[in-house]
Short mmCIF file of C-alpha atoms in Angstrom, two decimals:
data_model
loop_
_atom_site.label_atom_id
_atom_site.label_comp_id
_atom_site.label_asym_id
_atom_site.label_seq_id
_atom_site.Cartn_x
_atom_site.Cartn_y
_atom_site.Cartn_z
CA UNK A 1 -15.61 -27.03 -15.98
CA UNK A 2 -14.26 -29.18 -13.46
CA UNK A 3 -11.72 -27.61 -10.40
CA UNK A 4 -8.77 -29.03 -12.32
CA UNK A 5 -9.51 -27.08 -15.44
CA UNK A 6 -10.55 -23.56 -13.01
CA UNK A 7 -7.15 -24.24 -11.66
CA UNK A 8 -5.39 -24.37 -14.53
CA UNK A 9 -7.39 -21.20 -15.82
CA UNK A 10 -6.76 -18.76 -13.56
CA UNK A 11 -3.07 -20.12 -12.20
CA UNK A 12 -4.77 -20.79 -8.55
CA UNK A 13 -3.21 -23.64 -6.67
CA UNK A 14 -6.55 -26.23 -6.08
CA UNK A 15 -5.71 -26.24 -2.23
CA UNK A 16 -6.20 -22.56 -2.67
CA UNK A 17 -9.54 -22.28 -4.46
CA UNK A 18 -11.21 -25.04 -1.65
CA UNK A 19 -9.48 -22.47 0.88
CA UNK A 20 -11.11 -19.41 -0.66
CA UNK A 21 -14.81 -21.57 -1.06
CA UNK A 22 -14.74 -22.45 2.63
CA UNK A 23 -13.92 -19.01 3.67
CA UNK A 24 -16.64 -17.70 1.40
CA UNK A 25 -14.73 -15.83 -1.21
CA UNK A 26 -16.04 -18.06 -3.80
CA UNK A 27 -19.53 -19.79 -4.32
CA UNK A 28 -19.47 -23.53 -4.73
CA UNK A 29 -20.05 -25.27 -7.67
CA UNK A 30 -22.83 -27.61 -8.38
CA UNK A 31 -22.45 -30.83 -7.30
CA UNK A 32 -22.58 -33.34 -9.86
CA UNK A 33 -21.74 -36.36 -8.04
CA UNK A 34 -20.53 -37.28 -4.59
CA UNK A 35 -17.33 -35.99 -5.08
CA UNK A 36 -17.33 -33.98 -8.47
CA UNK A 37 -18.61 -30.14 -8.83
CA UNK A 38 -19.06 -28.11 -11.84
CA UNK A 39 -17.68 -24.62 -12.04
CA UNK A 40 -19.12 -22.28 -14.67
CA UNK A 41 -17.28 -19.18 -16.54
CA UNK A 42 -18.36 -16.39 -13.15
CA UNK A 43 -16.53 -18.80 -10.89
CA UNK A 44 -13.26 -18.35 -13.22
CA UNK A 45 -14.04 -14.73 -12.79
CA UNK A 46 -15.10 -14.45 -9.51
CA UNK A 47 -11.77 -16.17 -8.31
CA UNK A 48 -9.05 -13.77 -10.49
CA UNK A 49 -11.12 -11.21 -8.24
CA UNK A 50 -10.61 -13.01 -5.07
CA UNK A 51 -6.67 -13.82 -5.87
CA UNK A 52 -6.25 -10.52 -7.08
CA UNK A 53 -7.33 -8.40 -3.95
CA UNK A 54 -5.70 -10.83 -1.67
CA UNK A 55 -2.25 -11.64 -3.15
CA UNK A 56 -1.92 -8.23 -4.88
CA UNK A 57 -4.17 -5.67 -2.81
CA UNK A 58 -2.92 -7.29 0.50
CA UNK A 59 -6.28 -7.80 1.96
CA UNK A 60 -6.98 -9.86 4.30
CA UNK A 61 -9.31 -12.78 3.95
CA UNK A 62 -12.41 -11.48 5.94
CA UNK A 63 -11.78 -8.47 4.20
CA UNK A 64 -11.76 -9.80 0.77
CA UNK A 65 -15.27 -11.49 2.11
CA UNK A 66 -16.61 -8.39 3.29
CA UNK A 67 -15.79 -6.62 -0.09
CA UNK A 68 -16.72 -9.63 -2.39
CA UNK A 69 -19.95 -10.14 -0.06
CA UNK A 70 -21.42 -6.38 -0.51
CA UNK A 71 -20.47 -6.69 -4.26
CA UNK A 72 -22.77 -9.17 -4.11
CA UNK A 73 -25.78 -7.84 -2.51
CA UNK A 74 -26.36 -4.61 -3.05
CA UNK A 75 -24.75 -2.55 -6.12
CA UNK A 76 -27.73 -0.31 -6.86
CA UNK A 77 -26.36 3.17 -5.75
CA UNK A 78 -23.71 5.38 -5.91
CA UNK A 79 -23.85 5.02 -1.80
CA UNK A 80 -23.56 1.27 -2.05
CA UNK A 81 -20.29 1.84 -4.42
CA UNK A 82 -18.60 4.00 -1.30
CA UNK A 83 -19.44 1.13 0.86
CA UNK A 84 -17.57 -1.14 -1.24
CA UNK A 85 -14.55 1.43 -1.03
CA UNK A 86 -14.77 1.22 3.11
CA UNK A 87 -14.45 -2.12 3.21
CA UNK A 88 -10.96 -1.86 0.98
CA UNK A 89 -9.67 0.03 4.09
CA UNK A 90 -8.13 -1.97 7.45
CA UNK A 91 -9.47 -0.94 10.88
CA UNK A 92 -6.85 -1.22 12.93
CA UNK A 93 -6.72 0.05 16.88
CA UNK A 94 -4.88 3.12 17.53
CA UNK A 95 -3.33 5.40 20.67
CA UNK A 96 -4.65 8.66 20.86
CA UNK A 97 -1.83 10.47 21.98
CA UNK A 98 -0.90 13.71 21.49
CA UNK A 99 0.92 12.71 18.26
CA UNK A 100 -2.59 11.25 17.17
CA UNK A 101 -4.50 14.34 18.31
CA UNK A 102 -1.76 16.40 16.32
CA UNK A 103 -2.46 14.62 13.62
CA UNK A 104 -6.10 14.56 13.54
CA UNK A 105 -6.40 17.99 13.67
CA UNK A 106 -3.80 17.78 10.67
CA UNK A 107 -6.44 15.29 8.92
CA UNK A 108 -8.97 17.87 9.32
CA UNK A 109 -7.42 20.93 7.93
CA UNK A 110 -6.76 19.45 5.52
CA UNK A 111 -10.16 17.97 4.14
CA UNK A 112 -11.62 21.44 5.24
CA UNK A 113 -8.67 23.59 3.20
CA UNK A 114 -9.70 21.54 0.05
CA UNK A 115 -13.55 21.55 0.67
CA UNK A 116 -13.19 18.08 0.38
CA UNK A 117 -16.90 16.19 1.11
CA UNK A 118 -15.85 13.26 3.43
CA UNK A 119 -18.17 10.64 5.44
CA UNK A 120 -17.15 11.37 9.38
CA UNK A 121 -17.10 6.96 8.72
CA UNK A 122 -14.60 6.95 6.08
CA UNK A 123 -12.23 4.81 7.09
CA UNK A 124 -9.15 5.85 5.34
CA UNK A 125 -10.01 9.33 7.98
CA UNK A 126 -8.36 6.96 10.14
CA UNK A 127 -5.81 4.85 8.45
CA UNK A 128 -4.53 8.41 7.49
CA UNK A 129 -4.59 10.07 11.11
CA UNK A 130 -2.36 6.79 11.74
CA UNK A 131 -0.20 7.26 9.22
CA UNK A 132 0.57 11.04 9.68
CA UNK A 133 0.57 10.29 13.80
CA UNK A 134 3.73 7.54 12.96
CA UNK A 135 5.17 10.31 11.50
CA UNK A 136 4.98 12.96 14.42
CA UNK A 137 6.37 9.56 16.30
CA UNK A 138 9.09 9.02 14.32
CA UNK A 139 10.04 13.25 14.35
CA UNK A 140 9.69 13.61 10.27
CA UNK A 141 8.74 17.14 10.95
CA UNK A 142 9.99 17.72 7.63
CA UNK A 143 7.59 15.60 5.93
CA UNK A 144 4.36 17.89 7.03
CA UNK A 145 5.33 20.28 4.49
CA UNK A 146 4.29 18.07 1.41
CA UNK A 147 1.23 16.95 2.56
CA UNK A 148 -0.70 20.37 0.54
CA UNK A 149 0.77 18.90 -2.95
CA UNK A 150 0.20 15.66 -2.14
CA UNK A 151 -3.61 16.07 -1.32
CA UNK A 152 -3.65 18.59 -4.71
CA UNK A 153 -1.71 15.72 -6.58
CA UNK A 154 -3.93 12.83 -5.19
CA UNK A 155 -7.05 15.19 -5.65
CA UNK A 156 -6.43 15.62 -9.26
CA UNK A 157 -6.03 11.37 -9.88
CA UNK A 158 -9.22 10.80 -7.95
CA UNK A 159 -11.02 13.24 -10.91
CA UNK A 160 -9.68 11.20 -13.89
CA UNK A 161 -10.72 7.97 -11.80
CA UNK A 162 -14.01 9.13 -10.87
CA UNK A 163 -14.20 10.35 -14.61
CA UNK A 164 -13.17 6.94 -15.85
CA UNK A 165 -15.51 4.70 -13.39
CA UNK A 166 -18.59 7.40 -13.89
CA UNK A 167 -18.06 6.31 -17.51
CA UNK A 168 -19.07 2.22 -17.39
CA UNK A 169 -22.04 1.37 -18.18
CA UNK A 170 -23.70 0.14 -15.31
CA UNK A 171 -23.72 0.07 -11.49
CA UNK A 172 -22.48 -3.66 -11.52
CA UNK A 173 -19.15 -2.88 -13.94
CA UNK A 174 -18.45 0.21 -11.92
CA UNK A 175 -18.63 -1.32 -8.59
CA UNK A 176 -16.06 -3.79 -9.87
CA UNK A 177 -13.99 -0.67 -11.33
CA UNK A 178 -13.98 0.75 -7.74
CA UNK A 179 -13.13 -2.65 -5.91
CA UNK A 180 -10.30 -3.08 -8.16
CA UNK A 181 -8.64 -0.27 -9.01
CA UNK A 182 -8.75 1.07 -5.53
CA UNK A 183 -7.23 -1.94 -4.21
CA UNK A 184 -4.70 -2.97 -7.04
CA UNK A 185 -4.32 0.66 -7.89
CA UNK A 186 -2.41 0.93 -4.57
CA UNK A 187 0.09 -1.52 -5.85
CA UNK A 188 0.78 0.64 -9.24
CA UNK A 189 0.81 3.98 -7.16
CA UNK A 190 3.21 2.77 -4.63
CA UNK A 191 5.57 1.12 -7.37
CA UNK A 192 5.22 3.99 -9.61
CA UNK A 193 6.45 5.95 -6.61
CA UNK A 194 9.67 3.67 -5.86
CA UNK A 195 10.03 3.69 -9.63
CA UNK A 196 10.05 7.60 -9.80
CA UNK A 197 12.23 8.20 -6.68
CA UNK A 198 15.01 6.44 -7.74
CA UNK A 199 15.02 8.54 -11.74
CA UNK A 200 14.64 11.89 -9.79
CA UNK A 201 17.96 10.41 -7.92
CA UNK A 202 19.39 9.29 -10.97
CA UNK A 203 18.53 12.78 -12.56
CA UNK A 204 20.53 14.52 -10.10
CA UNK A 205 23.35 12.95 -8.85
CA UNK A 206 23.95 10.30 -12.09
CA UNK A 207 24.00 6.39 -11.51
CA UNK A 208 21.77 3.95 -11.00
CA UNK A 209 21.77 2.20 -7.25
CA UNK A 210 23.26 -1.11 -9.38
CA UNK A 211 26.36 0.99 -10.73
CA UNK C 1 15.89 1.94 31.02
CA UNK C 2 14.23 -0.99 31.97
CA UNK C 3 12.02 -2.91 29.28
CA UNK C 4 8.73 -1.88 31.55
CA UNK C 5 9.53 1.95 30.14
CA UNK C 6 10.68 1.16 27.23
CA UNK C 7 7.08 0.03 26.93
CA UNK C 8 5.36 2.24 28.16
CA UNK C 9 7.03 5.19 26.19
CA UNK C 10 7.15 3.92 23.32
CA UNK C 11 3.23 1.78 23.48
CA UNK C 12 5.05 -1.66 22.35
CA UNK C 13 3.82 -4.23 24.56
CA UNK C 14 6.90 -6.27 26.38
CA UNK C 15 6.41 -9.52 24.49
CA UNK C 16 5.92 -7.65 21.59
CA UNK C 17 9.45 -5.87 22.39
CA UNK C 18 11.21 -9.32 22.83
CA UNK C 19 9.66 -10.86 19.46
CA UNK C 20 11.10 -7.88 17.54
CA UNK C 21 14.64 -8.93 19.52
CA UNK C 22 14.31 -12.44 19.07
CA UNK C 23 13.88 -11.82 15.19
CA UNK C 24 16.78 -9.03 15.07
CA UNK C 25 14.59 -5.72 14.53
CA UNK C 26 16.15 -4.21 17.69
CA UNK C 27 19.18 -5.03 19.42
CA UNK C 28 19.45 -6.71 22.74
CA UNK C 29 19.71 -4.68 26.08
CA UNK C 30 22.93 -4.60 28.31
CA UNK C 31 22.34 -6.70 30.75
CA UNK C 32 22.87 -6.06 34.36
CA UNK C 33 21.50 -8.94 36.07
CA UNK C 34 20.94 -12.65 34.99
CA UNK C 35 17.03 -11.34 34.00
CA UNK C 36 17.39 -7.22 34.03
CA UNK C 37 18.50 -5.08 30.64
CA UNK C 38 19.48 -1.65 30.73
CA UNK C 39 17.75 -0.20 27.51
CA UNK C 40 19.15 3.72 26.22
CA UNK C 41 16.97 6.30 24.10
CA UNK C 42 18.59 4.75 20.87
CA UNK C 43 16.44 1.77 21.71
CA UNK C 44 13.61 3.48 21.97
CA UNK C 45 13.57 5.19 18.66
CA UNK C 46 15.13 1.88 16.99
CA UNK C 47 11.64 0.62 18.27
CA UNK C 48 9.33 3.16 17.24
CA UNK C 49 10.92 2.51 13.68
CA UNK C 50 10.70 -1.46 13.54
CA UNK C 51 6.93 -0.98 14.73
CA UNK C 52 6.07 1.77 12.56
CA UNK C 53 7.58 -0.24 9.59
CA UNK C 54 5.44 -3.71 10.32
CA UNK C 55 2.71 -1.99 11.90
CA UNK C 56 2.05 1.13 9.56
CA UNK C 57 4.13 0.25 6.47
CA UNK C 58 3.12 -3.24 6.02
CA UNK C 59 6.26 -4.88 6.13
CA UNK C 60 6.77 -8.37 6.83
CA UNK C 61 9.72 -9.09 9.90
CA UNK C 62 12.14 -10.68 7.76
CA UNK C 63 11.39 -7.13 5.17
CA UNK C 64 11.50 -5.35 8.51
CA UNK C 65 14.74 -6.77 9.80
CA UNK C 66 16.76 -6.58 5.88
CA UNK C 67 15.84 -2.75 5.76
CA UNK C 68 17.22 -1.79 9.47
CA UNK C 69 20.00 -3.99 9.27
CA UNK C 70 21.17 -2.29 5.67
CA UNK C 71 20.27 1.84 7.79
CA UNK C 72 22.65 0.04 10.29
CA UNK C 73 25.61 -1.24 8.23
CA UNK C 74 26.18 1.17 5.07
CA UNK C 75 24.70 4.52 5.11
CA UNK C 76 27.67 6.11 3.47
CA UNK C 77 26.46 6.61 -0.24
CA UNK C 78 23.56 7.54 -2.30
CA UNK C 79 23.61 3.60 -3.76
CA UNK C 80 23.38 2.44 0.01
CA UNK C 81 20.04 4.55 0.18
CA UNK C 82 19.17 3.20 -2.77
CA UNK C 83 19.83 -0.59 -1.30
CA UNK C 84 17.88 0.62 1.76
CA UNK C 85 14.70 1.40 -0.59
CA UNK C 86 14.96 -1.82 -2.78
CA UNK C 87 14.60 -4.08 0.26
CA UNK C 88 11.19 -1.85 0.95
CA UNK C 89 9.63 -3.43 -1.98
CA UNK C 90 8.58 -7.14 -1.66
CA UNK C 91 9.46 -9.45 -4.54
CA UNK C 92 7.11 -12.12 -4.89
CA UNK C 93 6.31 -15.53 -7.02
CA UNK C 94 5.05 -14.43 -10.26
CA UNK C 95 3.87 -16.39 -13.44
CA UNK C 96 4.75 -15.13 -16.96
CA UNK C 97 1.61 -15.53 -18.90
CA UNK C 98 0.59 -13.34 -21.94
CA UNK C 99 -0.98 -10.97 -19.33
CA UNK C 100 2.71 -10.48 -17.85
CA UNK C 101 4.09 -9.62 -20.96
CA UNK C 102 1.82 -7.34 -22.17
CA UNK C 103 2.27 -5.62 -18.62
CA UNK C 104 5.92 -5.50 -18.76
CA UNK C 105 5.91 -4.56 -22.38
CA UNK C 106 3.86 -1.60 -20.71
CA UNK C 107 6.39 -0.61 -17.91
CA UNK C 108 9.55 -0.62 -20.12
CA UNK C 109 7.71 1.82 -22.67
CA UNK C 110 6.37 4.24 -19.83
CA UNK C 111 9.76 4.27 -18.11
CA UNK C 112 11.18 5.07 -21.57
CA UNK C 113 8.83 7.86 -22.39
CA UNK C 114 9.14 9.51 -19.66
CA UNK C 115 13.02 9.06 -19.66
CA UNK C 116 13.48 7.72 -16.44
CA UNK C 117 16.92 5.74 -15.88
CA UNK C 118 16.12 2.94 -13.07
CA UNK C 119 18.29 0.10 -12.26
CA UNK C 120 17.57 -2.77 -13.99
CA UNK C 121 17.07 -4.98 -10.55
CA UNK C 122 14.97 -2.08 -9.21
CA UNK C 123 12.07 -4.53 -7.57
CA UNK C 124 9.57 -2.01 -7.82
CA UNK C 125 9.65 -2.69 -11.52
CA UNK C 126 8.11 -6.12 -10.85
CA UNK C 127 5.66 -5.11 -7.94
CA UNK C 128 4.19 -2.84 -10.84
CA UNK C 129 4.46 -5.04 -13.62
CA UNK C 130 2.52 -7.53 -11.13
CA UNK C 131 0.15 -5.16 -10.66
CA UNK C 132 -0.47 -4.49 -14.43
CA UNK C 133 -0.58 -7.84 -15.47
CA UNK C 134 -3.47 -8.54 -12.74
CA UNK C 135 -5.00 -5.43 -14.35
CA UNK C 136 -4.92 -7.52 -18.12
CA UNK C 137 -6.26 -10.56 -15.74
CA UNK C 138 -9.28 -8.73 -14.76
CA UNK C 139 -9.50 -6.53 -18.21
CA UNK C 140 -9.91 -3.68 -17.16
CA UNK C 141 -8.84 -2.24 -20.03
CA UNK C 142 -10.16 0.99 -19.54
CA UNK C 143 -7.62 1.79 -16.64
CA UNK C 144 -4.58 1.79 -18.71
CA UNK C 145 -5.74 5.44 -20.10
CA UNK C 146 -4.64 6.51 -16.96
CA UNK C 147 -1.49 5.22 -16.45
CA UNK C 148 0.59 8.56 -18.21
CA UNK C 149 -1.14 10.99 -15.97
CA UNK C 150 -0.24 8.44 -13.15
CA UNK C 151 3.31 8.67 -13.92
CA UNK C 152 3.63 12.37 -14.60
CA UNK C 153 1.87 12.92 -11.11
CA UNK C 154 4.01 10.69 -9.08
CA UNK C 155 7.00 11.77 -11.02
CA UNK C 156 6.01 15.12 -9.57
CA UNK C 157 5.83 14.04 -5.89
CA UNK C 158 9.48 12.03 -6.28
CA UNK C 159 10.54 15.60 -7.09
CA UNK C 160 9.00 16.73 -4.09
CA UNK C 161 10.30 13.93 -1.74
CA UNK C 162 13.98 14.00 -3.31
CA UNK C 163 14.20 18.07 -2.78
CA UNK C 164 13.18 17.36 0.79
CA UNK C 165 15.49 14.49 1.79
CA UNK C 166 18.41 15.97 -0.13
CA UNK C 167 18.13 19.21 2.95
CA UNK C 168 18.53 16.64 5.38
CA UNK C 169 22.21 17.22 6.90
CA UNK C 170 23.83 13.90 6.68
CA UNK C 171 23.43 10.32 5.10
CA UNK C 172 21.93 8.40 8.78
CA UNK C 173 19.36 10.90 8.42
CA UNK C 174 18.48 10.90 4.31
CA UNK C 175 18.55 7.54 5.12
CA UNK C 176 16.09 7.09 7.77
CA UNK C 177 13.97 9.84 5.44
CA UNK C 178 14.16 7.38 2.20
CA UNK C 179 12.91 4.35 4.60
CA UNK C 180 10.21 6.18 6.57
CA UNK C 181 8.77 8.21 3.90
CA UNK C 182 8.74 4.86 1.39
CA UNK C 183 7.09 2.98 3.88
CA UNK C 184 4.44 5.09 5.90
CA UNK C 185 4.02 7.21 2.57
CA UNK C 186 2.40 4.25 1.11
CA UNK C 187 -0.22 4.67 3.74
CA UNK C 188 -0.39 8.26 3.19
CA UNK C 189 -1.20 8.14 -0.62
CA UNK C 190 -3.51 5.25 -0.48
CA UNK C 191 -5.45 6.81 2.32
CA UNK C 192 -5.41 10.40 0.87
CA UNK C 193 -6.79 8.61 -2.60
CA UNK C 194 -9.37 7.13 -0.57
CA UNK C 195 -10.71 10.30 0.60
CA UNK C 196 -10.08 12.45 -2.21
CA UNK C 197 -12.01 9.48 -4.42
CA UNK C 198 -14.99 10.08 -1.72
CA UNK C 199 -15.05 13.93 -2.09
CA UNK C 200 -14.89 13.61 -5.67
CA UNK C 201 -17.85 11.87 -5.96
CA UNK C 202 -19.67 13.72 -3.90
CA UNK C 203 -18.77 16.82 -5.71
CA UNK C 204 -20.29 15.37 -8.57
CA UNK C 205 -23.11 13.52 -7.20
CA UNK C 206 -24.13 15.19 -3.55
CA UNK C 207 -23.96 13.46 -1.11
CA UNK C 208 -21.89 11.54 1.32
CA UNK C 209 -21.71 7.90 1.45
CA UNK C 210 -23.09 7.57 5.23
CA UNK C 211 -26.48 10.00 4.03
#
């Protein structure tokens, strides 16, 4: 098919898809004259990916890369997969100060308290140590007691996930599987969430925030 | 204070400080001189929220500056907290194609089943049907098995999180829970998912990803 027609398949603005080729989130096509390229069906594919983790898993574009790139290359183990799941999660520098140290030892306890198996290179180690170290900033001392059941609650998704991934039928489909739903699945958790806050609210005190 | 401490205690770099006041996220200084401001402790924690939000939470400025101007203005009733969470939730652009209505078709139903009364401009419902839809987009069609035991497990945690912010002694302060804990939760779950999908893998499997 010709750009116009991948366009109008997957709802991707044409400025967009030459923005994702020369960035490298999408292959070419084949040239089939000076200024005409032909896209095939895994281009169409191959950019609903790229949109998706972008516009709806709020990666960036080097990080889309990086994941797209290692989808690529190199799908052949269950180790490979977990790389693919690193590069979902943003490195971003941090303070270490003592609300950081606080909270790494936090991070800690809790992976050891749940015999959980980590990588010491896991990034979301990190992006969590942040997160619970903006909380000690921010005084939220009452938060700390729901991390247990939130870990337990978490814990008990990542078995029906693993479940459902472990149950494609090749290394290929499941990388995909762990690309996406880790990455869009953040979307439906945190909605869900935002969703279920306001009917506990409703629950209790009656009313809906538009009453 | 002077803006060179407010720096340094909080770890905001000065032009970093006077961006957030240019774009409203923290109110100006009282000035003493034609170029000195007097800054009090109230700044300082207004700042360690507006970074927190953007930095941590993901929130664009203008997101950023709608949520702390609503904690400022209207903190006197359970629908003002309410307000305060629907402006955490970014509404984007979407397009309505059969993958859209087969999503939203899908989020109507599981808010029914599960008897949960949200407002009908609740944005959350779109961020979700968004991310459902791009689900359809990419068929992964095996995913949607999951999405009961999603919402029964983050119904759960709301339960949590509402019990908590309801023993907070006044409305400022459920207020500032609601927006914290929406915002730097996010990064909690989806980090704690992260590592809990690593573990279980490896529980299955052996093995961590760095071996």
């Amino acid at each position: 098919m010709r750009i116009a027609e991948l366009s109008r398949r997957s709802g991707v603005p044409i400025p967009t898809i030459k923005y994702y080729m020369r960035e490298g989130l999408l292959p070419p096509g084949e040239r089939t004259s000076p200024n005409q390229a032909q896209y095939e069906e895994t281009h169409l594919r191959r950019l609903k990916l790229a949109r998706a983790l972008v516009e709806v898993g709020g990666l960036s574009i080097a990080a889309a890369r990086d994941v797209l790139t290692l989808m690529d290359s190199q799908m052949n183990s269950l180790s490979a997969l977990g790389k693919a799941q690193y590069a979902l999660t943003t490195r971003r520098d941090h303070v270490e100060d003592e609300a950081w140290t606080e909270a790494s030892r936090q991070v800690d306890e809790l992976i050891a308290k749940r015999e959980w198996r980590v990588g010491p290179r896991n990034p979301a180690r990190l992006s969590l140590t942040e997160a619970l170290a903006t909380m000690h900033r921010l005084r939220q001392d009452d938060y700390f007691a729901l991390l247990g059941e939130y870990a337990e609650t978490v814990g008990h998704l990542a078995e029906l996930e693993i479940t459902a991934i472990m149950g494609r039928p090749d290394l290929d489909s499941m990388a995909e599987a762990v690309v996406i739903w880790t990455a869009i699945g953040d979307a439906v958790v945190s909605s869900l969430r935002r969703i279920a806050q306001e009917a506990e609210t409703a629950r209790r005190f009656g009313g809906y925030v538009d009453d």
